[in-house]
Amino acid sequence: MDITRRKFVKASAIALASAAAGGTMGALSGCGTESGAPAAAASADAAGTVKTVGVCRFCGCGCGVIVEAKDGRLVSVTGDPENGSSRGLNCVKGYYLANALYGDDRLTKPLIRDDKATKGTDGGLREATWDEALDLVAARLKETWKADKSRLAFWGSGQQPIVEGYATAKFWKAGLLSNNIDPNARLCMASAVVGFMNIFQTDEPAGCYADIDETDVFVTWGANMAEAHPMLYSRLTARKLADSNVRHYDVTTLTTRTSASADKVLQFAPGSDIAIANAIANYLIQNNLYDREFVADHIQFKQGAENIGNAFEDGYDASEAGKTVDSVENITFEQFAARLAPYTLEYAEEVSGVPAADIQELAEVFADKSRKVLSLWTMGVNQHNRGTWMNHCIYNIHFLTGRYALPGDGAFSLTGQPSACGTAREVGTFSHRLPADLLVAKAPHRRYSEAIWNLPEGYLDAIEKPGMHTVKMFRELSKGNVDFLWTAHNNWAVSMPNLTRFLGRGDSDKQGIFDCFICVSEVYPTLSTQYADVVLPAAMWVEREGAFGNGERRTAVFEKAIDPPGEAQWDLWMLMEIAKRVLEGETIGGQDAFDLLFGAVYDKQAGQFKGSQREVCRTLWEEYRTFSNPQLNEKAAAINAAEKLKMEAKQLAPYDLYIENHGLTWPVREVNGQWLPTLWRFCDGPQEDGFDQLGVQQYGEQDLAAGVSFYKSADHKPSAVFRPYEPPAEVPSQEYPFWFCTGRLLEHWHTGSMTRRVPELHRALPSALLDMNPADCERLGLKDGDRARVTSRYGSFEITVSTAGRTVPPEGMAFAPFFADETLVNLAVQDVYCPLSKEPDFKKTCVAIEKI
Ligand SMILES: Nc1nc2c(c(=O)[nH]1)N[C@H]1C(S)=C(S)[C@@H](COP(=O)(O)OP(=O)(O)OC[C@H]3O[C@@H](n4cnc5c(=O)[nH]c(N)nc54)[C@H](O)[C@@H]3O)O[C@H]1N2
Ligand SMILES: Nc1nc2c(c(=O)[nH]1)N[C@H]1C(S)=C(S)[C@@H](COP(=O)(O)OP(=O)(O)OC[C@H]3O[C@@H](n4cnc5c(=O)[nH]c(N)nc54)[C@H](O)[C@@H]3O)O[C@H]1N2
Ligand code: SF4
Ligand SMILES: [Mo]
């Protein structure tokens, strides 16, 4: 684990080069010490400091860090040059990671609210013992469970470490037989995930971050990487600086810091991206610029349900349109081409406002096979009333041009949170999932899970289906239809759309929350804890051991470096203690339910884990790993073979190797006693160099032209699905004349509960401003610094106006970040979602803006 001098110097050089390019900071930067002064790298070997390996707890880049602690306190966090994802780079949030733990008001004792009337205020919570708090939460959960399990819910997160998420999913699905568990990743990656599943029948990003170093052209489709994926953005700018032929096209609705490195900005009307993507696909076909061989060898064509409307209200999922949105039918290439034919460059210009010549230029870029093209996208595409469709449209272009899964030549859906891939997606904390991509709805998947969990055959058939996805969960909460809600690693009272629905303007809107028993596991007081009946104080980041899985399929462990403050406890301990109480007296197949599920790691009589945190994480990891290494379980292996599940395709390594190697990208396969990670999925090539060897070797697939093979898709062919342009859920009107887009800025993490407690970050960006176009301000008589009221059909908030912000919206649009709970932009943001993924559209609410 020691960083050798040579590697350290090399990585520092890379880091400094990139830092110059993109504003990220490298291995030589110390984190702020208490006084805010950077610790010197030389102190790394100073006596008394303990060094551990970790990974940043903020964004999905998943940067590695080296953590140093002395006398039970973090003294430095620096970029880890041996982490293959970041190679020593960190951004400013990583730089101040240690300080995020030391806000003055860390929660250190369990809190209980005796009077529900105090909900929504700063007061009303009193200190309690752990036993009192846990007894209360467990009693309320058990009561709801026994009375009507459709009225209980857990809301999780892509920030939940892997084994914690695995254990939570196991408790909820196998212990409670409930599907009412969903993560905040529903607000984030759901459209990308449904895209992956529809197209490849497996949820896995094909490429890796090295694609950024290899490509010739970057196309960002609604991704503000400079603010949201800074480490990757500095690799993008480093690549551009290194080769003046490298190009960047920023396809965006407003000018952002990311636009700064673009050679061309294609600024389009919100939601019209599908028309642009279809016009590019159409141009390629019409002009014979597509890759015939790749298409013939690898791609099948489909079309799906159309005119699918908008999910304004709950009735949508159960309506005719709602029930059939997933349907697709096979079509020929010629039919696919005919569907695209109306998407001329001129039509796309008319819909999007982007000049036809610019769209043509981008199409020509895709057509030019002498250069590699990398598409990157994030929430502009996913948080979209047609988010799943737009994911399809990007893949369609890459399939037509034979650019997929090849180094530097691919389509890369960026992940937002540190473990949205590793936890929310991989271990299955979505309402419809089981671990490792398995689905509750599929009987063979339930049989397979039962085998690994030692459950009687058929036991999981009793899970109620389909379960509540996130938006439904909170809509039902607002109507008084949820009696018990437990949330962890999120701050729903700030991050959910249409907060007015349940936080409202008056008590009648809040009735659902007043009536529901709410337990919040947190590290700091937040707006969500203000609505909690019980607050459980949690150990934060390296105050316990855990692991995250980042956007390039890299699983990385962060070691425990220090103890949590006061009585704060590991989230996993809370889960064990609550599960133990709820399952008291319950049996599964004649065995004690708790012991069957968690006896391997927790001694319920003693009320403690069996062994160290390392041992607990290892045991749970090994159990989880069985899902993707079926040879470890005879019964699972038989089901895997009989049902052709191909579970081994996502093999994972033994736990300790992830620590030794500072993270590994899956699949990690054992070859001659060596565990080899994979960088390029679906791409044949030497495994030693990080290429996949699925297909020919493993599944007897033909050796196909471009050297790629798709093991899970029907006939090994992923689908290009025609998706039409359909307008946004609402468009500007006389009453609500502005588009309102929301998102992020570099210094703050989501709801700001952690980063606003870091003085350096807070000072850099103290409040949320409404970025506006100067022309609009002039028309409305607004000056920088004026207060404005922003009102939508959903709700309203007040905010300070700026024309000098980080983003420059076009006329008729305004932008604000959502980190400030005193501003609470989500009071006004629509909770309309993509009908396929159920992911809300946070990007295009229509609002009125008036000077106060
Ligand atoms: N500093 C910081 N970094 C973060 C986070 C954070 O809180 N703070 N959070 C992380 C998480 S969880 C996530 S999900 C990511 C999000 O990362 P991003 O998605 O990159 O960031 P956002 O600010 O949410 O989205 C801004 C983008 O939305 C695009 N957009 C708006 N409307 C449309 C549209 O109709 N179509 C298309 N195609 N694009 C549109 C805009 O062009 C703009 O580029 O950031 C991650 N990184
Ligand atoms: N308007 C608008 N809203 C959005 C979005 C948008 O673009 N615009 N984006 C959406 C997206 S993509 C996302 S991912 C969500 C994110 O929204 P949330 O996940 O709800 O917001 P966070 O601020 O990340 O909340 C994480 C909380 O976990 C706490 N925490 C930290 N460590 C621990 C721990 O170890 N244990 C426990 N129990 N708690 C811990 C932190 O203090 C913090 O309050 O926001 C969504 N909301
Ligand atoms: S916030 Fe993201 S880019 Fe910054 S250090 Fe953490 S993982 Fe890296
Ligand atoms: Mo996200």
Short mmCIF file of C-alpha atoms in Angstrom, two decimals, residues 410-789:
data_model
loop_
_atom_site.label_atom_id
_atom_site.label_comp_id
_atom_site.label_asym_id
_atom_site.label_seq_id
_atom_site.Cartn_x
_atom_site.Cartn_y
_atom_site.Cartn_z
CA GLY A 410 -17.75 5.01 -27.51
CA ALA A 411 -20.80 6.29 -25.72
CA PHE A 412 -20.19 6.90 -22.03
CA SER A 413 -23.04 7.55 -19.64
CA LEU A 414 -21.41 9.34 -16.69
CA THR A 415 -22.48 8.38 -13.20
CA GLY A 416 -23.26 11.09 -10.66
CA GLN A 417 -22.74 9.63 -7.21
CA PRO A 418 -19.79 7.74 -5.73
CA SER A 419 -21.68 4.45 -5.63
CA ALA A 420 -24.70 4.89 -7.85
CA CYS A 421 -23.18 2.11 -9.95
CA GLY A 422 -21.69 0.06 -7.13
CA THR A 423 -24.62 0.16 -4.75
CA ALA A 424 -27.87 1.42 -6.23
CA ARG A 425 -27.40 -0.44 -9.49
CA GLU A 426 -25.15 -3.38 -8.75
CA VAL A 427 -26.49 -4.64 -5.42
CA GLY A 428 -30.10 -3.88 -6.28
CA THR A 429 -31.62 -1.23 -4.02
CA PHE A 430 -34.12 -0.28 -6.73
CA SER A 431 -37.72 -1.30 -6.13
CA HIS A 432 -37.75 -3.73 -9.04
CA ARG A 433 -34.32 -5.27 -8.57
CA LEU A 434 -32.42 -8.03 -6.80
CA PRO A 435 -28.60 -8.06 -6.54
CA ALA A 436 -26.42 -8.16 -9.66
CA ASP A 437 -28.93 -6.95 -12.29
CA LEU A 438 -31.52 -9.55 -11.29
CA LEU A 439 -35.18 -8.61 -11.39
CA VAL A 440 -37.82 -9.34 -8.77
CA ALA A 441 -40.35 -9.93 -11.54
CA LYS A 442 -38.44 -12.87 -13.07
CA ALA A 443 -38.94 -16.26 -11.45
CA PRO A 444 -35.49 -17.66 -12.37
CA HIS A 445 -33.94 -14.56 -10.83
CA ARG A 446 -35.85 -15.14 -7.60
CA ARG A 447 -34.81 -18.81 -7.58
CA TYR A 448 -31.18 -17.80 -8.04
CA SER A 449 -31.34 -15.28 -5.18
CA GLU A 450 -33.06 -17.80 -2.94
CA ALA A 451 -30.24 -20.25 -3.56
CA ILE A 452 -27.59 -17.77 -2.45
CA TRP A 453 -29.63 -16.48 0.49
CA ASN A 454 -30.50 -20.02 1.67
CA LEU A 455 -34.20 -19.28 1.41
CA PRO A 456 -36.80 -21.97 0.70
CA GLU A 457 -37.59 -22.26 -2.99
CA GLY A 458 -40.42 -19.90 -3.89
CA TYR A 459 -39.97 -17.78 -0.77
CA LEU A 460 -39.36 -14.53 -2.67
CA ASP A 461 -42.55 -15.01 -4.70
CA ALA A 462 -44.31 -13.31 -1.80
CA ILE A 463 -42.59 -9.97 -2.45
CA GLU A 464 -45.36 -7.58 -3.40
CA LYS A 465 -44.99 -6.21 -6.90
CA PRO A 466 -44.22 -3.79 -8.37
CA GLY A 467 -43.28 -1.66 -5.33
CA MET A 468 -43.00 2.10 -5.13
CA HIS A 469 -40.48 3.96 -7.21
CA THR A 470 -39.17 7.19 -5.66
CA VAL A 471 -41.63 9.67 -7.11
CA LYS A 472 -44.54 7.44 -6.25
CA MET A 473 -43.17 6.93 -2.75
CA PHE A 474 -43.18 10.66 -2.02
CA ARG A 475 -46.44 11.33 -3.81
CA GLU A 476 -48.06 8.60 -1.69
CA LEU A 477 -46.41 10.07 1.39
CA SER A 478 -48.01 13.41 0.62
CA LYS A 479 -51.41 11.74 0.45
CA GLY A 480 -51.03 10.02 3.80
CA ASN A 481 -50.52 6.57 2.25
CA VAL A 482 -47.13 5.84 3.81
CA ASP A 483 -47.07 5.04 7.52
CA PHE A 484 -43.36 4.30 7.95
CA LEU A 485 -40.42 5.82 6.06
CA TRP A 486 -36.73 5.29 6.75
CA THR A 487 -34.19 7.32 4.79
CA ALA A 488 -30.39 7.23 4.78
CA HIS A 489 -27.60 8.94 2.81
CA ASN A 490 -29.97 11.47 1.27
CA ASN A 491 -31.77 14.68 2.09
CA TRP A 492 -35.15 14.27 0.44
CA ALA A 493 -36.69 17.42 1.94
CA VAL A 494 -34.31 19.38 -0.29
CA SER A 495 -33.56 17.09 -3.24
CA MET A 496 -36.99 15.79 -4.25
CA PRO A 497 -38.86 17.65 -7.00
CA ASN A 498 -42.16 19.37 -6.30
CA LEU A 499 -41.49 19.73 -2.59
CA THR A 500 -44.63 21.83 -2.42
CA ARG A 501 -46.57 18.61 -2.75
CA PHE A 502 -45.45 17.53 0.72
CA LEU A 503 -43.70 20.42 2.44
CA GLY A 504 -46.20 22.86 1.04
CA ARG A 505 -47.21 26.24 2.19
CA GLY A 506 -49.38 25.18 5.06
CA ASP A 507 -50.17 22.32 7.39
CA SER A 508 -52.62 20.69 5.00
CA ASP A 509 -49.82 19.97 2.53
CA LYS A 510 -47.67 18.61 5.35
CA GLN A 511 -50.34 16.30 6.75
CA GLY A 512 -48.85 13.24 5.07
CA ILE A 513 -45.50 13.92 6.68
CA PHE A 514 -47.06 14.69 10.04
CA ASP A 515 -48.92 11.38 9.92
CA CYS A 516 -46.05 9.22 8.69
CA PHE A 517 -43.44 7.93 11.13
CA ILE A 518 -40.12 9.07 9.63
CA CYS A 519 -36.68 7.85 10.63
CA VAL A 520 -33.67 9.68 9.18
CA SER A 521 -30.10 8.37 9.50
CA GLU A 522 -27.83 11.39 9.15
CA VAL A 523 -24.51 12.94 10.03
CA TYR A 524 -25.73 16.56 10.23
CA PRO A 525 -29.04 18.29 10.95
CA THR A 526 -30.83 18.87 7.63
CA LEU A 527 -34.25 19.89 6.44
CA SER A 528 -35.10 16.18 6.34
CA THR A 529 -34.19 15.68 10.00
CA GLN A 530 -36.55 18.57 10.76
CA TYR A 531 -39.35 16.30 9.57
CA ALA A 532 -38.07 13.17 11.32
CA ASP A 533 -39.66 11.43 14.27
CA VAL A 534 -36.32 9.77 15.01
CA VAL A 535 -32.85 10.84 13.91
CA LEU A 536 -30.09 8.23 14.04
CA PRO A 537 -26.56 9.73 14.14
CA ALA A 538 -24.29 8.06 11.61
CA ALA A 539 -20.57 7.48 11.28
CA MET A 540 -19.41 9.46 8.26
CA TRP A 541 -17.12 8.36 5.44
CA VAL A 542 -13.83 6.94 6.86
CA GLU A 543 -15.26 6.71 10.37
CA ARG A 544 -16.07 3.19 9.24
CA GLU A 545 -14.96 0.87 6.44
CA GLY A 546 -16.85 0.70 3.17
CA ALA A 547 -16.57 0.49 -0.59
CA PHE A 548 -17.95 2.42 -3.53
CA GLY A 549 -18.35 1.45 -7.18
CA ASN A 550 -17.69 4.36 -9.57
CA GLY A 551 -18.72 5.30 -13.09
CA GLU A 552 -16.10 3.15 -14.84
CA ARG A 553 -17.10 -0.04 -12.96
CA ARG A 554 -14.29 0.38 -10.44
CA THR A 555 -14.93 -1.00 -7.00
CA ALA A 556 -12.72 0.63 -4.38
CA VAL A 557 -12.54 0.28 -0.61
CA PHE A 558 -12.14 3.11 1.86
CA GLU A 559 -10.58 1.93 5.08
CA LYS A 560 -11.68 3.04 8.52
CA ALA A 561 -9.29 5.75 9.65
CA ILE A 562 -10.88 7.23 12.76
CA ASP A 563 -13.76 6.65 15.19
CA PRO A 564 -17.06 8.49 14.77
CA PRO A 565 -17.83 11.33 17.17
CA GLY A 566 -19.91 10.83 20.30
CA GLU A 567 -22.39 8.00 20.00
CA ALA A 568 -22.61 8.12 16.19
CA GLN A 569 -22.76 4.61 14.75
CA TRP A 570 -22.12 2.76 11.52
CA ASP A 571 -25.26 2.66 9.37
CA LEU A 572 -24.81 -1.10 9.07
CA TRP A 573 -25.03 -1.46 12.85
CA MET A 574 -28.30 0.50 12.87
CA LEU A 575 -29.63 -1.82 10.18
CA MET A 576 -28.64 -4.94 12.16
CA GLU A 577 -30.20 -3.63 15.37
CA ILE A 578 -33.46 -2.67 13.69
CA ALA A 579 -33.61 -5.89 11.63
CA LYS A 580 -32.98 -7.92 14.79
CA ARG A 581 -35.87 -6.26 16.61
CA VAL A 582 -38.30 -6.43 13.67
CA LEU A 583 -37.51 -10.08 12.89
CA GLU A 584 -37.67 -11.15 16.53
CA GLY A 585 -39.79 -14.33 16.67
CA GLU A 586 -39.94 -14.64 12.87
CA THR A 587 -38.79 -17.77 11.10
CA ILE A 588 -37.97 -18.59 7.50
CA GLY A 589 -38.19 -22.27 6.57
CA GLY A 590 -38.10 -23.16 10.26
CA GLN A 591 -34.95 -21.16 10.99
CA ASP A 592 -34.59 -17.95 12.94
CA ALA A 593 -35.10 -15.24 10.31
CA PHE A 594 -32.44 -12.83 11.52
CA ASP A 595 -29.80 -15.50 11.97
CA LEU A 596 -30.53 -16.91 8.54
CA LEU A 597 -30.08 -13.53 6.90
CA PHE A 598 -27.36 -11.91 8.97
CA GLY A 599 -26.08 -14.49 11.46
CA ALA A 600 -22.82 -14.74 9.54
CA VAL A 601 -21.88 -11.19 10.49
CA TYR A 602 -23.93 -10.22 13.54
CA ASP A 603 -24.37 -11.77 16.96
CA LYS A 604 -27.82 -10.61 17.96
CA GLN A 605 -27.59 -11.76 21.57
CA ALA A 606 -24.35 -9.89 22.14
CA GLY A 607 -25.57 -6.97 20.03
CA GLN A 608 -22.32 -6.78 18.14
CA PHE A 609 -20.64 -7.72 14.91
CA LYS A 610 -18.76 -10.97 14.61
CA GLY A 611 -15.28 -9.65 14.10
CA SER A 612 -13.76 -6.41 12.90
CA GLN A 613 -15.32 -4.10 10.32
CA ARG A 614 -12.86 -5.50 7.82
CA GLU A 615 -14.11 -9.02 8.53
CA VAL A 616 -17.76 -7.96 8.37
CA CYS A 617 -17.27 -6.17 5.05
CA ARG A 618 -15.33 -9.13 3.70
CA THR A 619 -17.98 -11.65 4.71
CA LEU A 620 -20.82 -9.63 3.22
CA TRP A 621 -18.79 -8.94 0.08
CA GLU A 622 -18.02 -12.63 -0.35
CA GLU A 623 -21.73 -13.41 -0.05
CA TYR A 624 -22.64 -10.69 -2.54
CA ARG A 625 -19.83 -11.80 -4.83
CA THR A 626 -21.46 -15.21 -5.08
CA PHE A 627 -24.15 -13.61 -7.26
CA SER A 628 -21.57 -12.94 -9.95
CA ASN A 629 -19.35 -15.92 -9.16
CA PRO A 630 -21.94 -18.72 -9.17
CA GLN A 631 -19.29 -21.40 -8.98
CA LEU A 632 -19.07 -20.52 -5.28
CA ASN A 633 -22.55 -21.94 -4.69
CA GLU A 634 -23.57 -25.30 -6.13
CA LYS A 635 -27.30 -24.63 -6.27
CA ALA A 636 -26.80 -21.19 -7.79
CA ALA A 637 -24.39 -22.63 -10.34
CA ALA A 638 -27.03 -25.14 -11.44
CA ILE A 639 -29.71 -22.46 -11.86
CA ASN A 640 -27.26 -20.22 -13.66
CA ALA A 641 -26.46 -22.98 -16.13
CA ALA A 642 -30.03 -24.15 -16.63
CA GLU A 643 -31.44 -20.65 -17.10
CA LYS A 644 -28.44 -19.35 -19.07
CA LEU A 645 -28.21 -16.36 -16.75
CA LYS A 646 -24.51 -15.79 -17.55
CA MET A 647 -23.98 -14.40 -14.07
CA GLU A 648 -20.25 -15.12 -14.22
CA ALA A 649 -19.87 -12.44 -16.86
CA LYS A 650 -19.65 -9.82 -14.12
CA GLN A 651 -17.14 -11.61 -11.92
CA LEU A 652 -15.79 -9.89 -8.87
CA ALA A 653 -12.58 -10.53 -6.96
CA PRO A 654 -12.06 -11.44 -3.30
CA TYR A 655 -12.44 -8.44 -1.00
CA ASP A 656 -8.85 -7.85 0.04
CA LEU A 657 -7.63 -7.50 -3.54
CA TYR A 658 -9.60 -4.29 -3.86
CA ILE A 659 -7.58 -2.80 -1.01
CA GLU A 660 -4.26 -4.10 -2.28
CA ASN A 661 -4.91 -2.76 -5.78
CA HIS A 662 -6.53 0.56 -4.80
CA GLY A 663 -9.64 -0.50 -6.67
CA LEU A 664 -10.38 -2.84 -9.60
CA THR A 665 -12.78 -2.53 -12.53
CA TRP A 666 -15.20 -5.40 -13.04
CA PRO A 667 -15.37 -7.98 -14.39
CA VAL A 668 -12.31 -9.14 -12.50
CA ARG A 669 -11.43 -12.64 -13.70
CA GLU A 670 -9.02 -15.16 -12.29
CA VAL A 671 -6.56 -16.18 -14.97
CA ASN A 672 -3.72 -18.49 -13.97
CA GLY A 673 -3.98 -17.45 -10.35
CA GLN A 674 -4.02 -13.75 -11.21
CA TRP A 675 -7.08 -11.51 -10.89
CA LEU A 676 -7.37 -9.35 -13.98
CA PRO A 677 -9.61 -6.27 -14.12
CA THR A 678 -11.41 -5.23 -17.31
CA LEU A 679 -11.28 -1.74 -18.75
CA TRP A 680 -13.14 -2.20 -22.03
CA ARG A 681 -16.26 -4.26 -21.78
CA PHE A 682 -17.60 -6.13 -24.84
CA CYS A 683 -14.30 -5.55 -26.60
CA ASP A 684 -12.12 -8.51 -27.53
CA GLY A 685 -8.42 -8.15 -26.91
CA PRO A 686 -5.69 -9.28 -24.53
CA GLN A 687 -7.10 -9.60 -21.06
CA GLU A 688 -3.78 -8.52 -19.57
CA ASP A 689 -4.31 -5.13 -21.21
CA GLY A 690 -7.77 -4.73 -19.77
CA PHE A 691 -9.85 -6.00 -22.66
CA ASP A 692 -12.84 -8.23 -22.28
CA GLN A 693 -12.69 -11.70 -23.73
CA LEU A 694 -16.32 -12.52 -23.60
CA GLY A 695 -17.98 -13.74 -26.69
CA VAL A 696 -15.77 -15.98 -28.69
CA GLN A 697 -13.97 -17.60 -25.81
CA GLN A 698 -16.73 -17.88 -23.30
CA TYR A 699 -20.04 -17.97 -25.07
CA GLY A 700 -19.12 -19.40 -28.44
CA GLU A 701 -20.09 -16.25 -30.25
CA GLN A 702 -18.81 -15.82 -33.79
CA ASP A 703 -15.71 -13.79 -34.32
CA LEU A 704 -17.22 -10.60 -35.60
CA ALA A 705 -15.85 -7.80 -37.68
CA ALA A 706 -15.05 -4.95 -35.35
CA GLY A 707 -13.84 -7.09 -32.48
CA VAL A 708 -16.76 -6.37 -30.22
CA SER A 709 -19.25 -8.86 -28.87
CA PHE A 710 -22.38 -8.39 -26.82
CA TYR A 711 -22.88 -11.38 -24.60
CA LYS A 712 -26.24 -10.61 -23.08
CA SER A 713 -28.24 -9.14 -25.95
CA ALA A 714 -30.59 -11.41 -27.87
CA ASP A 715 -28.55 -12.97 -30.72
CA HIS A 716 -25.63 -10.99 -29.29
CA LYS A 717 -27.03 -7.91 -30.96
CA PRO A 718 -27.86 -4.77 -29.00
CA SER A 719 -30.88 -2.79 -30.17
CA ALA A 720 -31.06 0.48 -32.00
CA VAL A 721 -34.52 1.71 -31.07
CA PHE A 722 -36.24 4.45 -33.01
CA ARG A 723 -37.51 7.13 -30.63
CA PRO A 724 -39.42 10.14 -31.96
CA TYR A 725 -39.12 13.71 -30.76
CA GLU A 726 -42.01 14.53 -28.43
CA PRO A 727 -42.17 17.91 -26.71
CA PRO A 728 -41.33 18.61 -23.07
CA ALA A 729 -44.03 18.13 -20.45
CA GLU A 730 -44.66 21.88 -20.44
CA VAL A 731 -43.49 24.71 -22.65
CA PRO A 732 -43.26 28.43 -21.86
CA SER A 733 -46.60 30.25 -21.89
CA GLN A 734 -47.73 33.76 -21.20
CA GLU A 735 -48.23 32.89 -17.55
CA TYR A 736 -44.96 30.95 -17.16
CA PRO A 737 -42.70 32.41 -19.87
CA PHE A 738 -39.30 31.08 -18.73
CA TRP A 739 -37.58 27.74 -18.84
CA PHE A 740 -36.07 26.96 -15.44
CA CYS A 741 -33.09 24.58 -15.40
CA THR A 742 -31.49 23.34 -12.17
CA GLY A 743 -28.21 21.57 -11.46
CA ARG A 744 -24.83 21.82 -9.79
CA LEU A 745 -21.79 23.97 -9.26
CA LEU A 746 -18.29 22.81 -8.42
CA GLU A 747 -17.93 23.60 -4.73
CA HIS A 748 -21.14 22.12 -3.39
CA TRP A 749 -22.41 18.63 -3.13
CA HIS A 750 -26.13 18.30 -3.78
CA THR A 751 -28.11 19.73 -0.87
CA GLY A 752 -25.02 21.36 0.61
CA SER A 753 -25.39 19.64 3.97
CA MET A 754 -21.73 18.60 3.95
CA THR A 755 -19.91 21.09 1.71
CA ARG A 756 -21.58 24.17 3.19
CA ARG A 757 -20.01 23.17 6.51
CA VAL A 758 -16.54 23.44 4.98
CA PRO A 759 -15.66 27.12 5.45
CA GLU A 760 -13.46 27.29 2.34
CA LEU A 761 -16.18 25.87 0.10
CA HIS A 762 -18.90 27.91 1.73
CA ARG A 763 -16.95 31.13 1.28
CA ALA A 764 -16.31 30.31 -2.36
CA LEU A 765 -20.02 29.87 -3.07
CA PRO A 766 -22.11 31.14 -0.16
CA SER A 767 -25.56 31.22 -1.71
CA ALA A 768 -27.59 30.01 -4.65
CA LEU A 769 -28.10 32.62 -7.33
CA LEU A 770 -30.51 32.68 -10.23
CA ASP A 771 -28.39 32.95 -13.37
CA MET A 772 -30.25 34.98 -15.97
CA ASN A 773 -29.62 36.41 -19.40
CA PRO A 774 -28.91 40.18 -19.28
CA ALA A 775 -31.58 40.88 -21.90
CA ASP A 776 -34.26 39.26 -19.74
CA CYS A 777 -33.08 41.15 -16.69
CA GLU A 778 -33.30 44.39 -18.51
CA ARG A 779 -36.82 43.63 -19.69
CA LEU A 780 -37.94 42.73 -16.17
CA GLY A 781 -36.12 45.65 -14.56
CA LEU A 782 -33.85 43.30 -12.60
CA LYS A 783 -30.31 44.16 -11.58
CA ASP A 784 -27.65 41.82 -10.20
CA GLY A 785 -28.32 41.37 -6.50
CA ASP A 786 -32.07 42.01 -6.76
CA ARG A 787 -34.40 39.51 -5.20
CA ALA A 788 -36.87 37.77 -7.45
CA ARG A 789 -39.77 35.41 -6.95
#
